[in-house]
mmCIF file of C-alpha atoms in Angstrom:
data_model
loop_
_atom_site.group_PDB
_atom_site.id
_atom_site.type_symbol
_atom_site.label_atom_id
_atom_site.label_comp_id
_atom_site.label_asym_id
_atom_site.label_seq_id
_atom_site.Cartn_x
_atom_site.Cartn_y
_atom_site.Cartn_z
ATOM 1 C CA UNK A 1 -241.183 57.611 52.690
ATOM 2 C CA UNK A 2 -237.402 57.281 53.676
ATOM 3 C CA UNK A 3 -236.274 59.441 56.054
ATOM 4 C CA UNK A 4 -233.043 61.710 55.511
ATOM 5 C CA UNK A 5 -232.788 60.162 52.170
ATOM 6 C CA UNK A 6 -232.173 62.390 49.074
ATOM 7 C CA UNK A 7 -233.705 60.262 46.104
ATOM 8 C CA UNK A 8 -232.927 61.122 42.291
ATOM 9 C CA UNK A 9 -234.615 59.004 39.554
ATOM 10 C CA UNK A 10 -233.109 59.005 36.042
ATOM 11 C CA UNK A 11 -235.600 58.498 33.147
ATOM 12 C CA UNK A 12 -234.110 58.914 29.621
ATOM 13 C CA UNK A 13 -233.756 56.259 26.015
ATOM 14 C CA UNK A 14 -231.172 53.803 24.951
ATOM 15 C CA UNK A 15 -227.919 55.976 24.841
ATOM 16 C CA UNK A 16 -229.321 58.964 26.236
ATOM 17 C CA UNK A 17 -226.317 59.065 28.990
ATOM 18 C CA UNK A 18 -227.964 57.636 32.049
ATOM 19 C CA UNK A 19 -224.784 55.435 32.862
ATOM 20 C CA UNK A 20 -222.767 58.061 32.353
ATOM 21 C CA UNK A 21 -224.658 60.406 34.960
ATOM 22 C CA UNK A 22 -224.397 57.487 37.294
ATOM 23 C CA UNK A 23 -221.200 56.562 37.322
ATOM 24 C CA UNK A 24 -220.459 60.787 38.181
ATOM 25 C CA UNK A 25 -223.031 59.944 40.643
ATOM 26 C CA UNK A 26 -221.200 57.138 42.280
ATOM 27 C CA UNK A 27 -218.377 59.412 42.960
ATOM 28 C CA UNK A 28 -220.576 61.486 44.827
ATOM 29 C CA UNK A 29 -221.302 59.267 47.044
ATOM 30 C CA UNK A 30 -224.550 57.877 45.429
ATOM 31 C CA UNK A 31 -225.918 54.676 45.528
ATOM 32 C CA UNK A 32 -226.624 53.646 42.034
ATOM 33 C CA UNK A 33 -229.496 51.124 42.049
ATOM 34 C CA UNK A 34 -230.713 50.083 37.822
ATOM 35 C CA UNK A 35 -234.159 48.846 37.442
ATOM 36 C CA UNK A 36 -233.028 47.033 34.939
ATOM 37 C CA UNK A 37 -230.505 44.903 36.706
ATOM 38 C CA UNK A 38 -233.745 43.027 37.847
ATOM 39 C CA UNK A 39 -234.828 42.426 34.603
ATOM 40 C CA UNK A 40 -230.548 40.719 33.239
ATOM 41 C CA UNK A 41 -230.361 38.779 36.866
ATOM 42 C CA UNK A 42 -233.850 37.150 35.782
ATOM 43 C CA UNK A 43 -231.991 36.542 32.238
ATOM 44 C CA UNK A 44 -229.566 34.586 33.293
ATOM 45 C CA UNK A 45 -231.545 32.668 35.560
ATOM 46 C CA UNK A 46 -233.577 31.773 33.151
ATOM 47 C CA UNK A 47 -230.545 31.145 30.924
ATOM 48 C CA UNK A 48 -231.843 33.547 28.508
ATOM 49 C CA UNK A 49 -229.326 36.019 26.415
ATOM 50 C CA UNK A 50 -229.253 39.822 27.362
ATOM 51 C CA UNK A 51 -229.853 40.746 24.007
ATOM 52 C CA UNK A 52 -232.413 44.067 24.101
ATOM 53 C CA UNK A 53 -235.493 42.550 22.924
ATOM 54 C CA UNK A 54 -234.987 39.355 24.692
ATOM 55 C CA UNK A 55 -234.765 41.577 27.909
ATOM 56 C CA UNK A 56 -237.813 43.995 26.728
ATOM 57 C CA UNK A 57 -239.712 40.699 26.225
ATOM 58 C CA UNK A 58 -239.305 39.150 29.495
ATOM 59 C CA UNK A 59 -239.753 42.881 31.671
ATOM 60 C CA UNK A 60 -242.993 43.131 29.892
ATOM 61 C CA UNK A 61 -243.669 39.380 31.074
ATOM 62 C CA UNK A 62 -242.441 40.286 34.573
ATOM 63 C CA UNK A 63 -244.592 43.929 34.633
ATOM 64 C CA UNK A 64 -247.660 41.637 33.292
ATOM 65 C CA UNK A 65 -247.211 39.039 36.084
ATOM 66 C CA UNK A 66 -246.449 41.404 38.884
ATOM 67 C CA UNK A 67 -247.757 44.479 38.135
ATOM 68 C CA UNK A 68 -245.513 47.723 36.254
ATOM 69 C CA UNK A 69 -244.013 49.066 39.579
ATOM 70 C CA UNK A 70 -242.567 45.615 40.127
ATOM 71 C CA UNK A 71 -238.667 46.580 39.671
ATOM 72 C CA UNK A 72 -239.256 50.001 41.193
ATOM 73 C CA UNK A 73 -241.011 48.682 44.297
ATOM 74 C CA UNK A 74 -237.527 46.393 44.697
ATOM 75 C CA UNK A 75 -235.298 49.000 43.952
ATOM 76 C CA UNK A 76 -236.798 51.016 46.743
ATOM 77 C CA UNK A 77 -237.054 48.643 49.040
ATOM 78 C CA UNK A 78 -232.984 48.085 48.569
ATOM 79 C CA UNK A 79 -232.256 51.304 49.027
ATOM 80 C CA UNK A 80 -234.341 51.348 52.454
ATOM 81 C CA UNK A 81 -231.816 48.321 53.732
ATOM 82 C CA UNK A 82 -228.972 50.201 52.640
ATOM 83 C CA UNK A 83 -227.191 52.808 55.079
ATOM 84 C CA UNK A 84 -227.014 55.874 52.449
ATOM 85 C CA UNK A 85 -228.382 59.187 52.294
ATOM 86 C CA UNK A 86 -228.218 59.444 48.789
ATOM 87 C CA UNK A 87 -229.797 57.116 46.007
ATOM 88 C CA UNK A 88 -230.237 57.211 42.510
ATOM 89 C CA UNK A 89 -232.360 54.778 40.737
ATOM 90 C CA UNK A 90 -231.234 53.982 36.947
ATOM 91 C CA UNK A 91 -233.489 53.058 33.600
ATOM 92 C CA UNK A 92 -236.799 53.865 34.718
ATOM 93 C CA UNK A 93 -239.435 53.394 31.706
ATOM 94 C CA UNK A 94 -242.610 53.190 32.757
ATOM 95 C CA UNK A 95 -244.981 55.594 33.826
ATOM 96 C CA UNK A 96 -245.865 54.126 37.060
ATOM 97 C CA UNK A 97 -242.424 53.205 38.045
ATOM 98 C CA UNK A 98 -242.454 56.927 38.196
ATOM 99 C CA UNK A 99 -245.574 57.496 40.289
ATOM 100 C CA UNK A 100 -244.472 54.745 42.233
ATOM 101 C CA UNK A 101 -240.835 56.139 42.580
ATOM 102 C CA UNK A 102 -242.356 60.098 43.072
ATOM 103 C CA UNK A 103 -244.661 59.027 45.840
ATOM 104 C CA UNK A 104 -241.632 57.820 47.848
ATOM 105 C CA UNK A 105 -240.209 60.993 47.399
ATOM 106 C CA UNK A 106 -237.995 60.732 44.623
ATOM 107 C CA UNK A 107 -236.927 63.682 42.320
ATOM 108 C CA UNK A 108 -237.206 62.459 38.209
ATOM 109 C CA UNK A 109 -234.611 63.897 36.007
ATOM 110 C CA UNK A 110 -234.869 63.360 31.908
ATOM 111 C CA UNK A 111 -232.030 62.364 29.917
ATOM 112 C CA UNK A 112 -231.524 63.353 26.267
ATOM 113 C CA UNK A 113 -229.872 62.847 23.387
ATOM 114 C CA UNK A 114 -229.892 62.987 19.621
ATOM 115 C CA UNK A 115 -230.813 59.634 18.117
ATOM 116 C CA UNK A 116 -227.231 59.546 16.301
ATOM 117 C CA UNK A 117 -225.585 60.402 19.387
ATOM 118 C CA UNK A 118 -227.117 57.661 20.822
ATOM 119 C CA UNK A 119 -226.674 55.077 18.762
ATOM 120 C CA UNK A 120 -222.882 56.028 18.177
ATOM 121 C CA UNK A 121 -222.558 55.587 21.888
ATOM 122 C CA UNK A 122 -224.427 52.089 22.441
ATOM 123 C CA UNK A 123 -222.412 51.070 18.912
ATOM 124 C CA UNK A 124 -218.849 51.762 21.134
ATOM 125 C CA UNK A 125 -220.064 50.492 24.371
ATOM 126 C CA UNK A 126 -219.633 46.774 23.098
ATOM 127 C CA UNK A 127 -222.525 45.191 25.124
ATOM 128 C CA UNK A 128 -224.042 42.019 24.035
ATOM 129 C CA UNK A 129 -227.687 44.056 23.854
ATOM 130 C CA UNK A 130 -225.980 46.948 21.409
ATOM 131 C CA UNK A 131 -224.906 45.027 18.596
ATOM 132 C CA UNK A 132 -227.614 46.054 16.318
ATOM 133 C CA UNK A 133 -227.541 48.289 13.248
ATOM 134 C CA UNK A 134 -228.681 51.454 13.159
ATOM 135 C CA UNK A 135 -232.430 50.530 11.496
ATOM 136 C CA UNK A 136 -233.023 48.115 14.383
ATOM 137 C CA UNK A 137 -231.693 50.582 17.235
ATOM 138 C CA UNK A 138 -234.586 52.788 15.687
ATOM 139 C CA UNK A 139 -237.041 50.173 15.677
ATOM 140 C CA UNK A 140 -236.178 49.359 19.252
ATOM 141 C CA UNK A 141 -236.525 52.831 20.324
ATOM 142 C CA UNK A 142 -239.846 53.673 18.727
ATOM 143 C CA UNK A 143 -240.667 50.702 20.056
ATOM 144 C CA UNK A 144 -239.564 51.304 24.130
ATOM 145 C CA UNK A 145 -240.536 55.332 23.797
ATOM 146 C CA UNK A 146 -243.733 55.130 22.174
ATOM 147 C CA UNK A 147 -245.436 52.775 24.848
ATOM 148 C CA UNK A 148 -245.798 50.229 22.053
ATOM 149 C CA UNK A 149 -244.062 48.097 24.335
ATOM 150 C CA UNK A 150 -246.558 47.222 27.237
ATOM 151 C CA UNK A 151 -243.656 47.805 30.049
ATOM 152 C CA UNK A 152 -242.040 50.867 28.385
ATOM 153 C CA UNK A 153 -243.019 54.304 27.382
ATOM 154 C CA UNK A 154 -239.871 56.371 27.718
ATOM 155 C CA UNK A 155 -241.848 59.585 25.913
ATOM 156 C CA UNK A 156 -244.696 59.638 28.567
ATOM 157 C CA UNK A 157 -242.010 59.173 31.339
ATOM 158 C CA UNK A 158 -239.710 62.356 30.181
ATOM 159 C CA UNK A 159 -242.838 64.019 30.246
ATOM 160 C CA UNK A 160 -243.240 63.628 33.883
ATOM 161 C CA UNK A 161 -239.695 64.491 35.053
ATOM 162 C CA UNK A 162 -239.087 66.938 37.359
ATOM 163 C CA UNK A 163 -235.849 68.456 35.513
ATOM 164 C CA UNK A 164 -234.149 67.297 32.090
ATOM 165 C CA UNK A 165 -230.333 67.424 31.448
ATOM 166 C CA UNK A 166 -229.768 67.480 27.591
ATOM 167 C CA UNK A 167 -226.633 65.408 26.583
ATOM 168 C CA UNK A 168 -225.943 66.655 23.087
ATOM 169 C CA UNK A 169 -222.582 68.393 24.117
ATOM 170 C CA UNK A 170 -219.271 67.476 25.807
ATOM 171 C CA UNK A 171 -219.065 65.496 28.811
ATOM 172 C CA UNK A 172 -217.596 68.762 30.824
ATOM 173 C CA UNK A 173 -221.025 70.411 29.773
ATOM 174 C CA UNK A 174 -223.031 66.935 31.391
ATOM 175 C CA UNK A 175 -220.729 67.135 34.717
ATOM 176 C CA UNK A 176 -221.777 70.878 34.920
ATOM 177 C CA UNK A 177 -225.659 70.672 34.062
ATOM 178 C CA UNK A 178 -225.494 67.641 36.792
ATOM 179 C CA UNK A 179 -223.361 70.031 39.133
ATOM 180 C CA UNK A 180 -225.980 72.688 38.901
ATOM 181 C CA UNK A 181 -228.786 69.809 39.386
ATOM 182 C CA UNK A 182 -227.159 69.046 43.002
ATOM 183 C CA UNK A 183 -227.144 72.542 43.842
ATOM 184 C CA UNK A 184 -230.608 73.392 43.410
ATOM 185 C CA UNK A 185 -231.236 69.968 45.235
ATOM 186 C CA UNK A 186 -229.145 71.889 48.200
ATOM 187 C CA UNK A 187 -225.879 70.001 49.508
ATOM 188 C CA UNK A 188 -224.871 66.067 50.013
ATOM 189 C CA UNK A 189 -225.805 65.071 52.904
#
């Protein structure tokens, strides 16, 4: 396990506010690290488009080939090269990414949202993977929570997490339910 390291793991569906909590994150002083930056830098060199099922398709190819953990294992391992003492590692949706990640000592924290708050904020966020309608954004997330997917099950993830931070209200009310997060966790280091 890393030494000195203070390790939070976010877990949470499509939408759910994840990036948001990051981003507040980085201004703590957190290295961000998203398992599924693996899975677009793979994409593109494949030449393949980062259009959500394309990139559910190939990081259940990828999990198949090298085991579910796979994007985990290299997240961890870059936040071991990097000189921080605080890490949190982004769009984890499998079940053993989070045995893997909770063996090395990280703390998982569930992110949720309505299913019309979610979609209304991947529908704004203008990404290539978001342009879908709202009967394929629910097809997608059955899909990813449900563990129909062979590298996803969002649902049996959030059941593991340590903590959950419910983003159904203002942004002020995520900032203080991540504020109160950090305090039980006890100070930066």
């Amino acid at each position: 396990m890393m030494e000195q390291k203070r390790l939070i793991g976010l877990v949470g569906a499509n939408g759910s506010g994840k990036s948001t909590i990051c981003s507040y994150l980085e201004k703590k002083g957190f290295l961000v690290i998203s398992l599924s930056d693996y899975i677009r830098e793979e994409a593109d060199a494949r030449g393949l488009s980062q259009e959500r099922d394309v990139l559910t398709e190939l990081s259940n190819t990828l999990k198949r080939e090298e085991g579910e953990a796979v994007f985990a294992k290299k997240a961890y391992q870059k936040a071991l090269s990097d000189n921080v003492s605080v890490v949190a590692f982004d769009s984890i949706r499998h079940p053993k990414e989070c045995g893997y990640l909770r063996q090395m000592g990280t703390r998982l924290i569930g992110v949720t949202a309505s299913t019309g708050a979610r979609y209304d904020r991947i529908s704004s966020r203008g990404l290539e993977r978001d342009q879908v309608n709202q009967e394929i954004f629910e097809k997608q997330d059955q899909y990813e929570r449900s563990g129909q997917s062979s590298g996803q099950n969002i649902d049996a993830c959030l059941s593991v997490c340590d903590a959950r931070l419910s983003n159904d209200g203002s942004l002020q009310d995520l900032y203080d339910q991540i504020e109160n997060l950090l305090a039980v966790e006890g100070p930066l280091q």
